Coordinates of C-alpha atoms and ligand atoms in Angstrom, one line a residue:
M14 CA 26.9 -4.5 220.8
C15 CA 23.7 -6.4 221.6
G16 CA 23.6 -9.9 222.9
I17 CA 21.9 -12.8 221.2
V18 CA 21.0 -16.3 222.4
G19 CA 19.1 -19.1 220.6
Y20 CA 18.0 -22.6 221.5
I21 CA 16.5 -25.6 219.7
G22 CA 16.1 -29.0 221.4
E23 CA 13.8 -30.9 223.8
K24 CA 14.1 -28.6 226.8
N25 CA 12.2 -25.5 227.7
A26 CA 13.9 -22.7 225.8
T27 CA 12.8 -19.9 228.1
P28 CA 15.1 -20.4 231.1
I29 CA 18.0 -21.3 228.8
I30 CA 17.6 -18.1 226.9
L31 CA 17.1 -16.0 230.1
N32 CA 20.2 -17.5 231.6
G33 CA 22.2 -16.9 228.5
L34 CA 21.0 -13.3 228.3
K35 CA 22.1 -12.8 231.9
K36 CA 25.6 -13.7 230.8
L37 CA 25.3 -11.2 228.0
E38 CA 23.7 -8.3 229.7
Y39 CA 27.0 -6.5 229.8
R40 CA 26.7 -6.1 226.0
G41 CA 23.7 -3.9 226.2
Y42 CA 21.0 -3.2 228.8
D43 CA 18.5 -0.8 227.1
S44 CA 15.9 -3.5 226.7
A45 CA 15.6 -7.3 226.6
G46 CA 13.2 -9.8 225.0
L47 CA 12.7 -13.3 223.8
A48 CA 10.5 -15.3 221.4
V49 CA 9.6 -18.9 221.7
L50 CA 7.5 -21.2 219.6
T51 CA 4.5 -22.4 221.6
N52 CA 1.8 -24.7 220.0
G53 CA 2.7 -23.7 216.5
H54 CA 2.8 -19.9 217.0
I55 CA 5.4 -17.4 218.1
E56 CA 5.0 -15.8 221.5
V57 CA 7.1 -12.7 222.2
R58 CA 7.9 -11.1 225.6
R59 CA 10.0 -8.0 225.7
D60 CA 10.5 -4.9 227.9
A61 CA 12.5 -1.8 228.2
G62 CA 15.4 -1.6 230.7
K63 CA 17.3 -4.3 232.2
L64 CA 16.8 -8.0 232.0
K65 CA 15.1 -8.1 235.4
N66 CA 12.1 -6.3 233.8
L67 CA 11.8 -9.1 231.2
E68 CA 12.1 -11.7 234.0
Q69 CA 9.3 -10.0 235.9
L70 CA 7.2 -9.9 232.8
I71 CA 7.7 -13.6 232.2
M72 CA 6.8 -14.4 235.8
E73 CA 3.5 -12.6 235.2
M74 CA 2.9 -14.0 231.7
P75 CA 4.8 -17.3 231.5
V76 CA 5.8 -18.7 228.2
S77 CA 7.6 -21.9 227.2
G78 CA 8.6 -23.8 224.1
K79 CA 11.3 -26.0 222.7
M80 CA 12.9 -23.4 220.5
G81 CA 13.4 -19.7 220.9
I82 CA 15.7 -16.7 220.5
G83 CA 16.5 -13.8 222.9
H84 CA 18.2 -10.5 222.8
T85 CA 19.6 -7.8 225.0
R86 CA 19.8 -4.4 223.3
W87 CA 22.2 -1.4 223.1
A88 CA 20.0 1.0 221.2
T89 CA 21.1 2.5 217.9
H90 CA 18.0 3.1 215.8
G91 CA 14.9 4.0 217.9
E92 CA 14.7 4.8 221.6
P93 CA 15.2 2.2 224.3
T94 CA 11.5 1.4 224.7
A95 CA 9.5 -1.9 224.8
R96 CA 8.2 -1.2 221.3
N97 CA 11.7 -1.1 220.0
A98 CA 13.0 -4.1 222.0
H99 CA 13.9 -7.2 220.1
P100 CA 12.7 -9.8 219.0
H101 CA 10.7 -8.3 216.1
L102 CA 7.9 -10.1 214.5
S103 CA 6.8 -9.9 210.9
S104 CA 3.3 -8.4 210.4
S105 CA 1.8 -11.8 210.0
G106 CA 3.4 -12.9 213.2
E107 CA 4.9 -15.9 211.3
V108 CA 8.6 -14.9 211.4
V109 CA 10.7 -13.5 214.2
V110 CA 14.2 -12.0 214.2
V111 CA 16.9 -10.7 216.6
H112 CA 19.7 -8.6 215.3
N113 CA 23.0 -7.1 216.2
G114 CA 24.3 -4.3 213.9
I115 CA 23.0 -1.4 211.9
V116 CA 21.1 -1.7 208.6
E117 CA 22.9 1.1 206.8
N118 CA 20.4 1.3 204.0
F119 CA 17.5 1.2 206.4
I120 CA 15.7 4.4 205.1
E121 CA 15.7 3.1 201.5
L122 CA 14.5 -0.4 202.5
K123 CA 11.8 1.1 204.8
E124 CA 10.5 3.2 202.0
E125 CA 10.4 0.2 199.7
L126 CA 8.5 -1.9 202.3
L127 CA 6.0 0.9 203.1
A128 CA 5.4 1.2 199.3
D129 CA 4.6 -2.5 199.3
G130 CA 1.9 -1.9 201.9
L131 CA 3.8 -3.4 204.9
K132 CA 3.4 -1.7 208.2
F133 CA 6.1 -1.0 210.8
Q134 CA 5.5 -1.5 214.5
S135 CA 8.8 -0.1 215.8
D136 CA 11.3 2.6 215.0
T137 CA 14.2 0.1 214.5
D138 CA 16.2 -0.7 211.5
T139 CA 15.9 -4.4 212.5
E140 CA 12.2 -4.5 211.5
T141 CA 13.2 -4.0 207.9
I142 CA 14.9 -7.4 208.1
V143 CA 11.9 -9.3 209.3
L144 CA 9.6 -7.5 206.9
L145 CA 12.0 -8.3 204.0
V146 CA 11.9 -12.0 205.0
E147 CA 8.1 -11.9 205.0
K148 CA 8.1 -10.2 201.6
Y149 CA 10.4 -12.8 200.0
L150 CA 8.6 -15.7 201.7
K151 CA 5.5 -14.8 199.6
G152 CA 7.5 -15.6 196.4
V153 CA 9.5 -18.6 197.5
N154 CA 7.7 -20.1 200.4
D155 CA 10.8 -21.4 202.2
L156 CA 12.6 -19.6 205.0
E157 CA 16.2 -20.4 203.9
T158 CA 15.8 -18.8 200.5
A159 CA 13.9 -15.8 201.8
V160 CA 16.6 -15.2 204.4
R161 CA 19.4 -15.5 201.8
K162 CA 17.6 -12.9 199.6
T163 CA 17.1 -10.6 202.6
L164 CA 20.8 -10.8 203.5
E165 CA 21.8 -9.8 200.0
R166 CA 19.8 -6.6 200.4
L167 CA 21.4 -5.4 203.7
K168 CA 24.2 -2.9 203.8
G169 CA 26.4 -2.8 206.9
A170 CA 27.6 -5.4 209.4
H171 CA 25.2 -7.8 211.1
G172 CA 24.6 -10.8 213.3
I173 CA 21.1 -12.1 212.6
V174 CA 19.0 -15.0 214.0
V175 CA 15.6 -15.8 212.6
F176 CA 12.9 -18.5 212.7
S177 CA 9.5 -19.1 211.3
A178 CA 6.4 -20.7 212.9
K179 CA 5.8 -22.5 209.6
E180 CA 9.2 -24.2 209.7
P181 CA 9.4 -25.2 213.4
D182 CA 12.4 -27.5 213.0
K183 CA 15.1 -24.9 212.4
I184 CA 16.7 -21.6 213.4
I185 CA 18.8 -19.7 210.9
A186 CA 21.8 -17.6 212.0
A187 CA 24.0 -15.4 209.8
R188 CA 26.9 -13.1 210.1
I189 CA 27.9 -10.3 207.7
G190 CA 31.0 -8.2 208.6
N191 CA 32.0 -7.3 212.1
A192 CA 28.9 -6.5 214.1
G193 CA 29.9 -9.0 216.8
G194 CA 30.3 -12.7 216.6
V195 CA 27.8 -15.5 215.8
V196 CA 28.7 -18.8 217.4
I197 CA 26.8 -22.1 217.3
G198 CA 27.1 -24.4 220.3
L199 CA 26.8 -28.1 219.7
G200 CA 24.8 -30.3 222.1
E201 CA 23.3 -33.8 222.0
G202 CA 19.9 -33.6 220.4
E203 CA 19.9 -29.9 220.9
N204 CA 21.9 -26.9 219.7
Y205 CA 22.6 -23.3 220.8
I206 CA 23.3 -20.0 219.1
A207 CA 24.9 -17.0 220.7
S208 CA 26.7 -13.7 219.9
D209 CA 29.3 -14.5 222.6
I210 CA 30.6 -17.7 224.1
P211 CA 29.7 -17.1 227.8
A212 CA 26.0 -17.3 227.0
I213 CA 26.2 -21.0 226.2
L214 CA 29.3 -22.1 227.9
E215 CA 27.5 -23.9 230.7
H216 CA 25.8 -26.2 228.1
T217 CA 28.6 -26.9 225.6
R218 CA 32.3 -26.3 224.9
K219 CA 32.0 -27.5 221.2
L220 CA 31.6 -24.4 219.0
I221 CA 31.4 -23.3 215.4
F222 CA 32.2 -19.7 214.8
L223 CA 30.6 -18.2 211.7
E224 CA 32.8 -16.0 209.5
S225 CA 31.6 -13.0 207.7
R226 CA 29.0 -13.8 205.0
Q227 CA 28.3 -17.3 206.4
M228 CA 25.0 -18.7 207.4
A229 CA 24.0 -21.7 209.6
I230 CA 20.8 -23.7 209.5
V231 CA 20.5 -25.1 213.0
T232 CA 18.1 -27.9 213.8
K233 CA 18.2 -30.0 217.0
E234 CA 20.1 -32.8 215.2
K235 CA 22.5 -31.0 212.9
I236 CA 24.1 -27.8 211.7
E237 CA 24.6 -26.9 208.1
V238 CA 27.0 -24.0 207.3
S239 CA 27.1 -22.3 203.9
T240 CA 28.0 -19.0 202.4
I241 CA 25.2 -16.5 202.1
E242 CA 25.2 -17.3 198.4
G243 CA 24.5 -20.9 199.2
K244 CA 27.8 -22.7 198.8
P245 CA 28.0 -25.5 201.4
L246 CA 31.0 -25.3 203.8
A247 CA 32.6 -27.9 206.1
P248 CA 32.3 -26.3 209.5
Q249 CA 35.3 -26.3 211.8
I250 CA 34.5 -27.3 215.4
S251 CA 36.6 -25.6 218.1
S252 CA 36.7 -26.5 221.8
V253 CA 37.0 -23.9 224.4
A254 CA 38.4 -24.3 227.9
W255 CA 36.9 -21.3 229.7
D256 CA 35.7 -22.0 233.1
P257 CA 32.0 -21.1 233.5
I258 CA 32.6 -20.3 237.2
S259 CA 34.8 -17.3 236.2
A260 CA 31.7 -15.8 234.5
E261 CA 29.9 -15.7 237.9
K262 CA 30.2 -12.9 240.5
G263 CA 30.9 -15.2 243.4
E264 CA 31.4 -13.5 246.7
Y265 CA 32.0 -10.1 245.1
R266 CA 29.5 -7.3 244.9
H267 CA 30.3 -6.5 241.3
F268 CA 32.1 -8.2 238.4
M269 CA 34.5 -5.2 238.3
Q270 CA 35.6 -5.8 241.9
K271 CA 35.9 -9.5 241.2
E272 CA 37.9 -8.9 238.1
I273 CA 40.2 -6.5 239.9
H274 CA 40.9 -9.2 242.5
E275 CA 41.4 -11.8 239.8
Q276 CA 44.5 -10.1 238.6
V277 CA 46.9 -12.2 240.6
R278 CA 45.5 -15.2 238.9
S279 CA 45.1 -13.6 235.4
L280 CA 48.7 -12.3 235.5
T281 CA 49.9 -15.7 236.5
D282 CA 47.8 -17.3 233.7
T283 CA 49.1 -14.9 231.0
L284 CA 52.6 -15.9 231.9
A285 CA 51.8 -19.7 232.0
G286 CA 53.6 -21.7 229.4
R287 CA 55.3 -18.7 227.9
V288 CA 58.2 -17.9 230.2
D289 CA 61.3 -20.1 230.5
F290 CA 62.9 -18.7 233.7
E291 CA 65.8 -21.2 233.4
E292 CA 66.9 -20.0 230.0
G293 CA 65.6 -16.5 230.3
R294 CA 63.5 -16.9 227.2
I295 CA 60.0 -16.1 226.1
R296 CA 57.8 -18.4 223.9
L297 CA 54.7 -17.1 222.1
P298 CA 54.0 -20.0 219.7
Q299 CA 50.7 -18.6 218.5
L300 CA 52.5 -15.6 217.0
N301 CA 54.1 -18.0 214.4
L302 CA 57.1 -15.7 214.4
T303 CA 60.5 -16.8 212.9
A304 CA 63.8 -15.0 213.4
E305 CA 63.8 -14.1 209.7
Q306 CA 60.4 -12.5 210.0
A307 CA 61.4 -10.7 213.2
N308 CA 64.4 -9.3 211.4
D309 CA 62.2 -8.1 208.5
I310 CA 60.0 -5.9 210.6
Q311 CA 60.8 -2.2 210.0
K312 CA 57.9 -0.7 212.0
I313 CA 55.2 -1.8 214.4
I314 CA 51.9 0.1 214.6
L315 CA 49.8 -0.7 217.6
T316 CA 46.2 -0.1 217.2
A317 CA 43.2 -0.3 219.7
C318 CA 40.4 1.6 221.3
G319 CA 39.9 3.0 224.8
T320 CA 41.6 1.1 227.6
A321 CA 43.2 -1.2 225.1
S322 CA 44.8 1.8 223.4
Y323 CA 46.4 2.8 226.7
A324 CA 47.9 -0.7 226.9
G325 CA 49.1 0.0 223.3
M326 CA 50.8 3.3 224.5
V327 CA 52.7 1.3 227.1
G328 CA 53.5 -1.4 224.5
R329 CA 54.9 1.2 222.1
I330 CA 57.4 2.3 224.7
L331 CA 58.4 -1.3 225.6
I332 CA 58.9 -2.4 222.0
E333 CA 61.1 0.6 221.3
R334 CA 63.1 0.4 224.5
I335 CA 63.6 -3.4 224.6
A336 CA 63.4 -4.5 220.9
R337 CA 64.6 -1.2 219.4
I338 CA 62.0 -1.4 216.6
P339 CA 60.3 1.9 215.7
A340 CA 56.7 1.7 217.1
M341 CA 53.7 4.0 217.1
L342 CA 50.2 3.9 218.4
E343 CA 47.3 4.8 216.2
I344 CA 43.8 4.9 217.8
A345 CA 41.8 2.3 215.8
S346 CA 38.9 4.6 215.1
E347 CA 41.3 7.0 213.3
F348 CA 43.5 4.4 211.7
R349 CA 41.7 3.8 208.4
Y350 CA 41.0 7.5 207.9
S351 CA 44.6 8.5 208.3
D352 CA 45.9 7.0 205.1
P353 CA 48.5 5.2 207.2
I354 CA 52.0 4.5 205.8
V355 CA 51.9 0.8 206.0
D356 CA 53.6 -1.8 203.8
E357 CA 54.7 -5.4 204.0
K358 CA 57.6 -4.4 206.3
T359 CA 55.1 -3.1 208.8
T360 CA 53.5 -5.2 211.4
V361 CA 50.1 -4.0 212.8
L362 CA 49.4 -5.2 216.3
A363 CA 45.7 -4.9 217.4
I364 CA 44.9 -5.1 221.1
S365 CA 41.3 -6.0 222.0
Q366 CA 39.6 -7.7 224.9
S367 CA 36.5 -8.7 222.9
G368 CA 38.3 -9.2 219.6
E369 CA 35.1 -7.8 218.1
T370 CA 35.5 -4.0 218.4
A371 CA 34.3 -2.7 215.0
D372 CA 36.9 0.1 214.9
T373 CA 39.8 -2.3 215.7
L374 CA 38.6 -4.8 213.1
A375 CA 38.3 -2.0 210.5
A376 CA 41.9 -0.9 211.3
M377 CA 43.1 -4.5 210.9
E378 CA 41.3 -4.8 207.5
E379 CA 42.8 -1.6 206.3
A380 CA 46.3 -2.8 207.4
R381 CA 45.7 -6.1 205.6
K382 CA 44.7 -4.3 202.4
K383 CA 47.9 -2.4 202.5
G384 CA 50.0 -5.5 202.8
A385 CA 51.0 -5.4 206.5
K386 CA 51.5 -8.4 208.7
L387 CA 48.8 -8.6 211.3
W388 CA 49.1 -9.6 214.9
S389 CA 46.6 -9.4 217.7
I390 CA 46.5 -9.6 221.5
V391 CA 43.0 -10.8 222.3
N392 CA 41.0 -12.2 225.3
A393 CA 37.9 -13.6 223.7
I394 CA 38.8 -17.0 222.3
G395 CA 37.7 -17.5 218.7
S396 CA 36.9 -13.8 218.2
Q397 CA 37.4 -12.2 214.8
A398 CA 40.6 -10.3 215.8
M399 CA 42.1 -13.6 216.8
R400 CA 41.0 -15.4 213.6
I401 CA 42.0 -12.8 211.0
A402 CA 45.5 -12.2 212.4
D403 CA 48.6 -13.9 211.1
G404 CA 49.5 -14.6 214.7
Y405 CA 48.1 -13.8 218.1
I406 CA 48.8 -13.7 221.8
S407 CA 45.9 -14.8 223.9
M408 CA 45.5 -12.8 227.1
Q409 CA 44.4 -16.0 229.0
T410 CA 42.5 -14.0 231.6
G411 CA 39.1 -15.7 231.2
P412 CA 35.9 -13.8 230.4
E413 CA 35.7 -10.2 231.5
I414 CA 32.2 -9.2 232.3
G415 CA 32.4 -5.8 234.0
V416 CA 32.0 -3.1 231.4
A417 CA 35.1 -1.2 232.7
S418 CA 38.1 -3.2 231.7
T419 CA 40.6 -4.2 234.4
K420 CA 42.2 -7.6 234.2
A421 CA 42.1 -7.3 230.4
F422 CA 44.2 -4.2 230.7
T423 CA 47.0 -5.6 232.9
A424 CA 47.3 -8.9 231.0
P425 CA 48.2 -7.3 227.7
L426 CA 50.8 -5.1 229.4
V427 CA 52.6 -8.3 230.4
D428 CA 52.0 -9.8 226.9
L429 CA 53.5 -6.7 225.3
Y430 CA 56.5 -6.8 227.6
M431 CA 57.0 -10.5 226.7
L432 CA 56.6 -9.7 223.0
A433 CA 59.2 -7.0 223.2
I434 CA 61.7 -9.4 224.8
L435 CA 60.9 -12.1 222.2
L436 CA 61.5 -9.6 219.3
A437 CA 64.8 -8.5 220.8
D438 CA 65.9 -12.1 221.2
L439 CA 65.0 -13.1 217.7
R440 CA 66.6 -10.0 216.2
G441 CA 69.7 -10.6 218.4
T442 CA 69.6 -7.0 219.8
I443 CA 69.7 -8.0 223.4
T444 CA 72.5 -9.5 225.5
P445 CA 71.6 -12.8 227.2
E446 CA 72.2 -11.2 230.6
Y447 CA 69.9 -8.3 230.0
R448 CA 67.3 -10.7 228.5
K449 CA 67.5 -13.0 231.6
Q450 CA 67.1 -10.0 233.9
L451 CA 64.0 -8.8 232.1
V452 CA 62.5 -12.3 232.1
D453 CA 63.4 -12.7 235.8
D454 CA 61.5 -9.5 236.6
L455 CA 58.3 -11.1 235.3
R456 CA 58.4 -13.6 238.2
L457 CA 57.5 -10.8 240.6
V458 CA 54.5 -9.4 238.9
P459 CA 51.5 -11.5 240.2
E460 CA 52.8 -11.2 243.8
L461 CA 53.3 -7.5 243.5
A462 CA 49.7 -7.1 242.1
G463 CA 48.5 -9.1 245.2
R464 CA 50.3 -6.6 247.5
C465 CA 48.3 -3.7 245.8
L466 CA 45.1 -5.6 246.3
D467 CA 45.9 -6.1 250.0
R468 CA 45.8 -2.3 250.4
E469 CA 42.2 -2.0 249.1
S470 CA 40.8 -0.6 252.4
E471 CA 43.4 2.2 252.3
V472 CA 42.4 3.1 248.8
E473 CA 38.7 3.0 249.9
E474 CA 39.5 5.7 252.5
T475 CA 40.9 7.9 249.8
A476 CA 37.8 7.2 247.7
R477 CA 35.7 8.7 250.6
L478 CA 37.8 11.9 250.4
L479 CA 37.2 12.2 246.7
K480 CA 33.7 10.9 246.2
D481 CA 32.0 14.2 245.9
T482 CA 34.5 15.9 243.7
R483 CA 33.2 17.2 240.3
D484 CA 36.5 17.1 238.4
M485 CA 39.9 15.5 238.8
L486 CA 43.2 15.6 237.0
F487 CA 45.5 12.6 236.5
L488 CA 49.1 13.1 235.8
G489 CA 51.9 10.8 234.8
R490 CA 55.1 10.8 232.8
G491 CA 57.0 8.3 230.7
I492 CA 55.7 4.8 230.9
N493 CA 53.1 5.8 233.5
M494 CA 51.6 8.6 231.4
P495 CA 49.2 6.1 229.8
I496 CA 48.3 4.9 233.3
A497 CA 47.1 8.5 234.1
F498 CA 44.9 8.2 231.0
E499 CA 43.6 4.8 232.1
G500 CA 43.0 6.0 235.7
A501 CA 41.0 9.0 234.4
L502 CA 39.0 6.8 232.0
K503 CA 38.1 4.3 234.8
L504 CA 36.8 7.2 237.0
K505 CA 34.8 8.8 234.1
E506 CA 33.1 5.7 232.9
I507 CA 31.8 4.3 236.2
S508 CA 31.5 7.3 238.5
Y509 CA 30.6 10.0 235.9
I510 CA 33.1 12.4 237.4
H511 CA 34.8 14.5 234.9
A512 CA 38.4 13.4 234.8
E513 CA 41.2 14.5 232.5
A514 CA 44.7 13.1 232.1
Y515 CA 47.8 14.8 231.1
A516 CA 51.4 14.0 230.4
A517 CA 52.6 15.8 233.6
G518 CA 55.2 17.9 231.8
E519 CA 52.4 19.5 229.7
M520 CA 50.7 21.0 232.8
K521 CA 52.8 24.2 232.7
H522 CA 51.8 24.7 229.1
G523 CA 48.2 25.5 230.0
P524 CA 46.2 23.1 232.1
I525 CA 47.9 24.2 235.4
A526 CA 45.5 27.1 235.2
L527 CA 42.7 24.7 236.2
I528 CA 44.3 23.8 239.6
D529 CA 42.7 25.1 242.7
K530 CA 41.3 23.6 245.9
D531 CA 38.3 22.1 244.0
M532 CA 40.4 20.3 241.4
P533 CA 42.1 17.3 243.1
V534 CA 45.2 16.0 241.3
L535 CA 46.3 12.4 241.2
A536 CA 50.0 12.1 240.4
I537 CA 51.8 8.8 239.6
A538 CA 55.1 9.4 241.3
I539 CA 56.8 6.1 241.8
K540 CA 60.6 5.5 241.8
D541 CA 61.0 5.3 238.1
P542 CA 63.2 7.4 235.7
W543 CA 60.7 10.2 235.8
Y544 CA 60.5 10.4 239.6
E545 CA 62.3 13.8 240.1
K546 CA 60.2 15.4 237.4
M547 CA 57.0 14.2 239.0
I548 CA 58.1 15.6 242.3
S549 CA 58.4 19.0 240.7
Q550 CA 55.0 18.6 239.2
I551 CA 53.5 17.8 242.6
E552 CA 55.2 20.8 244.1
Q553 CA 53.7 23.0 241.4
A554 CA 50.2 21.6 242.0
K555 CA 50.6 22.1 245.8
A556 CA 51.8 25.6 245.4
R557 CA 48.4 26.4 243.7
G558 CA 46.3 25.0 246.5
G559 CA 45.4 21.6 244.9
I560 CA 44.6 18.5 246.9
V561 CA 47.2 16.0 245.7
V562 CA 46.9 12.2 245.9
A563 CA 50.0 10.3 244.8
V564 CA 50.7 6.8 243.7
A565 CA 54.1 6.3 245.3
T566 CA 56.6 3.5 246.1
E567 CA 56.2 2.0 249.5
G568 CA 58.4 3.8 252.1
D569 CA 58.9 7.0 250.0
E570 CA 58.7 9.6 252.8
R571 CA 59.6 12.4 250.4
V572 CA 56.4 12.0 248.4
A573 CA 54.4 11.3 251.5
S574 CA 55.5 14.6 253.1
L575 CA 54.4 16.6 250.0
V576 CA 51.0 15.3 249.3
D577 CA 47.6 15.0 251.0
R578 CA 47.2 11.2 250.5
V579 CA 49.3 8.3 249.2
L580 CA 48.2 5.2 247.4
W581 CA 51.2 2.9 248.1
V582 CA 52.5 0.4 245.6
P583 CA 55.4 -2.0 246.1
E584 CA 58.7 -1.3 244.4
V585 CA 58.7 -2.7 240.8
P586 CA 61.1 -2.6 237.8
W587 CA 60.0 0.5 235.9
M588 CA 59.1 -1.3 232.6
L589 CA 56.6 -3.5 234.5
S590 CA 55.4 -0.7 236.7
P591 CA 52.2 0.2 234.7
V592 CA 50.8 -3.3 235.6
I593 CA 51.1 -2.3 239.3
T594 CA 50.4 1.4 239.3
V595 CA 47.1 1.0 237.6
I596 CA 45.7 -1.3 240.3
P597 CA 45.1 1.4 243.0
L598 CA 43.5 3.5 240.3
Q599 CA 41.1 0.7 239.4
I600 CA 40.2 0.2 243.1
L601 CA 39.8 4.0 243.6
A602 CA 37.4 4.4 240.7
Y603 CA 35.5 1.3 241.8
H604 CA 35.0 2.6 245.4
I605 CA 34.2 6.1 244.3
A606 CA 31.5 4.8 242.1
S607 CA 30.3 2.4 244.8
L608 CA 30.1 5.2 247.4
R609 CA 28.1 7.2 244.9
G610 CA 25.7 4.3 244.6
L611 CA 26.2 3.8 240.9
D612 CA 25.6 0.8 238.7
I613 CA 29.2 -0.2 238.3
D614 CA 29.0 -3.2 236.1
Q615 CA 26.6 -1.6 233.7
P616 CA 27.4 2.1 233.5
R617 CA 25.0 4.4 231.6
N618 CA 25.3 4.6 227.8
L619 CA 28.1 1.9 227.6
A620 CA 28.3 -1.6 226.4
K621 CA 31.1 -4.2 226.8
S622 CA 32.0 -4.7 223.2
V623 CA 31.5 -1.9 220.8
T624 CA 30.5 -3.4 217.5
V625 CA 29.4 -0.2 215.8
E626 CA 31.8 2.3 214.2
Ligands
F6R3 C1 37.0 0.9 229.2 C2 36.8 -0.1 228.1 C3 36.9 0.3 226.7 C4 37.5 -0.8 225.8 C5 37.3 -0.4 224.4 C6 38.0 -1.5 223.5 O1 37.0 0.3 230.4 O2 36.7 -1.3 228.4 O3 37.5 1.5 226.5 O4 38.8 -0.9 226.2 O5 36.0 -0.3 224.0 O6 37.4 -2.7 223.7 P1 38.1 -4.1 223.2 O7 39.3 -4.2 224.1 O8 37.1 -5.1 223.4 O9 38.5 -3.9 221.8

């Protein structure tokens, strides 16, 4: 969950690394640091807290050099202090390392190193890595061999970048398992290393992604990739088309606000090239799906974490309703411990913005072991979840920087809808007329999303009403039940208000006891097949003195007369309604957090991509 940047070339590494870390701060903001090679020795600057503290430190104690590595941390072992901040130096000061992941056999390795007389200067597991390299260097005297020997000793998943003052022409990067990516960026007479593409995108679009158990020796002139065991590999160079501008905040106060507003474009982009409105057909070429394979599927298991899992809940309904294939959602962190009933007739569909979430990747691996076909819906290009799947759908939304996911929630909702239509088409279980109607409905989506965004100031007024509440209930039914969960999650994670979501019909079985004047209720009550039931739910809440805010269809006076406030959304076909109903909830959470003066893009305790299990 940490961010890593490295540079080797002719320029000053310090601003390049700091700039890269800025793009990665969403991955962890407990501390930040960098190490550069200056006049034959390694200089480290690091500090607790956000990157601005490190920037301040470097202003006071400038440092420059032509190669270096940097890190932004999400703490696992050891408190978020300066002493535990990366990079970590060996005791001789000759070797330096930054690391993403957890050394699972850290205690055992630490005892061994202490017995060898080595001293620890931090409480981190990462320090065992640099001390092991130092230990092995004594025997072999070359960094590459010492790093290989070290990697063989580590349990767990890791991304590691290391260099030595004695070998000033190279940086070594390695990946083991799924602790996040390691990507090498190719330049002219210079090369870059990063955990995530946005960190180096302004410098290069030519990238090499390391797979698990691969290592790269990066000099300014060339890159050599091999397995950790030393077998040379021919690296595959990919090009990415992401626009670096979309990784900037622009006129918005926060990335989250910008990304909410980007949804008109991101929804348009996720449709681009995939919808044939003339023929009423969907094309998802990267899924590599034939009619024979589609007919072979007996069950689809959707798996994901957090917000992505709520997209999966909607997807489950769409796949069953449109394609008539039995579908279920299994939370990725539970999947592999549930002894899932999965075989070669099962397709497991993982949904992940980052494509690097450890739980989701573990679920995919478990599914693979059991013989399932693997698909993914992923935003981060080149990520592990994209690479290990048999087929994928790219969200095509551009980088999402705000920790609270917004545009990477609505895009997969559309992708899942398209997937359901494609499956139904290939299996011949849909009439051409119905298929055409479903495809036609997609045309409306970006514009309807735009109409929700136009109502931002009305939602902001409701945010003022709710900003001091301590608790809140979110209710929805049917296809909008997952949106109640997503609305509650958005509020919890950025405003720290306790929010719970329920399938509205469950209220009478217990939770209704919670409702009083201090427990506002947000009810999604649009004109969908569950409308009448939601009206009863609202009436029950009002009868108990609750403040009710409803998400309702424009012009619905009946709902308006029942509730305290309305968040209006345009009329929308019910199967696409989650894409629309979630937008006022994103805006509401954003403005409540903003009115409470909170750090919206970097909420406490969170990181953008969760690469620990
Ligand atoms: C919440 C949020 C998280 C992620 C979850 C999965 O706003 O962003 O709940 O959805 O951590 O992340 P990905 O989609 O990267 O696998």
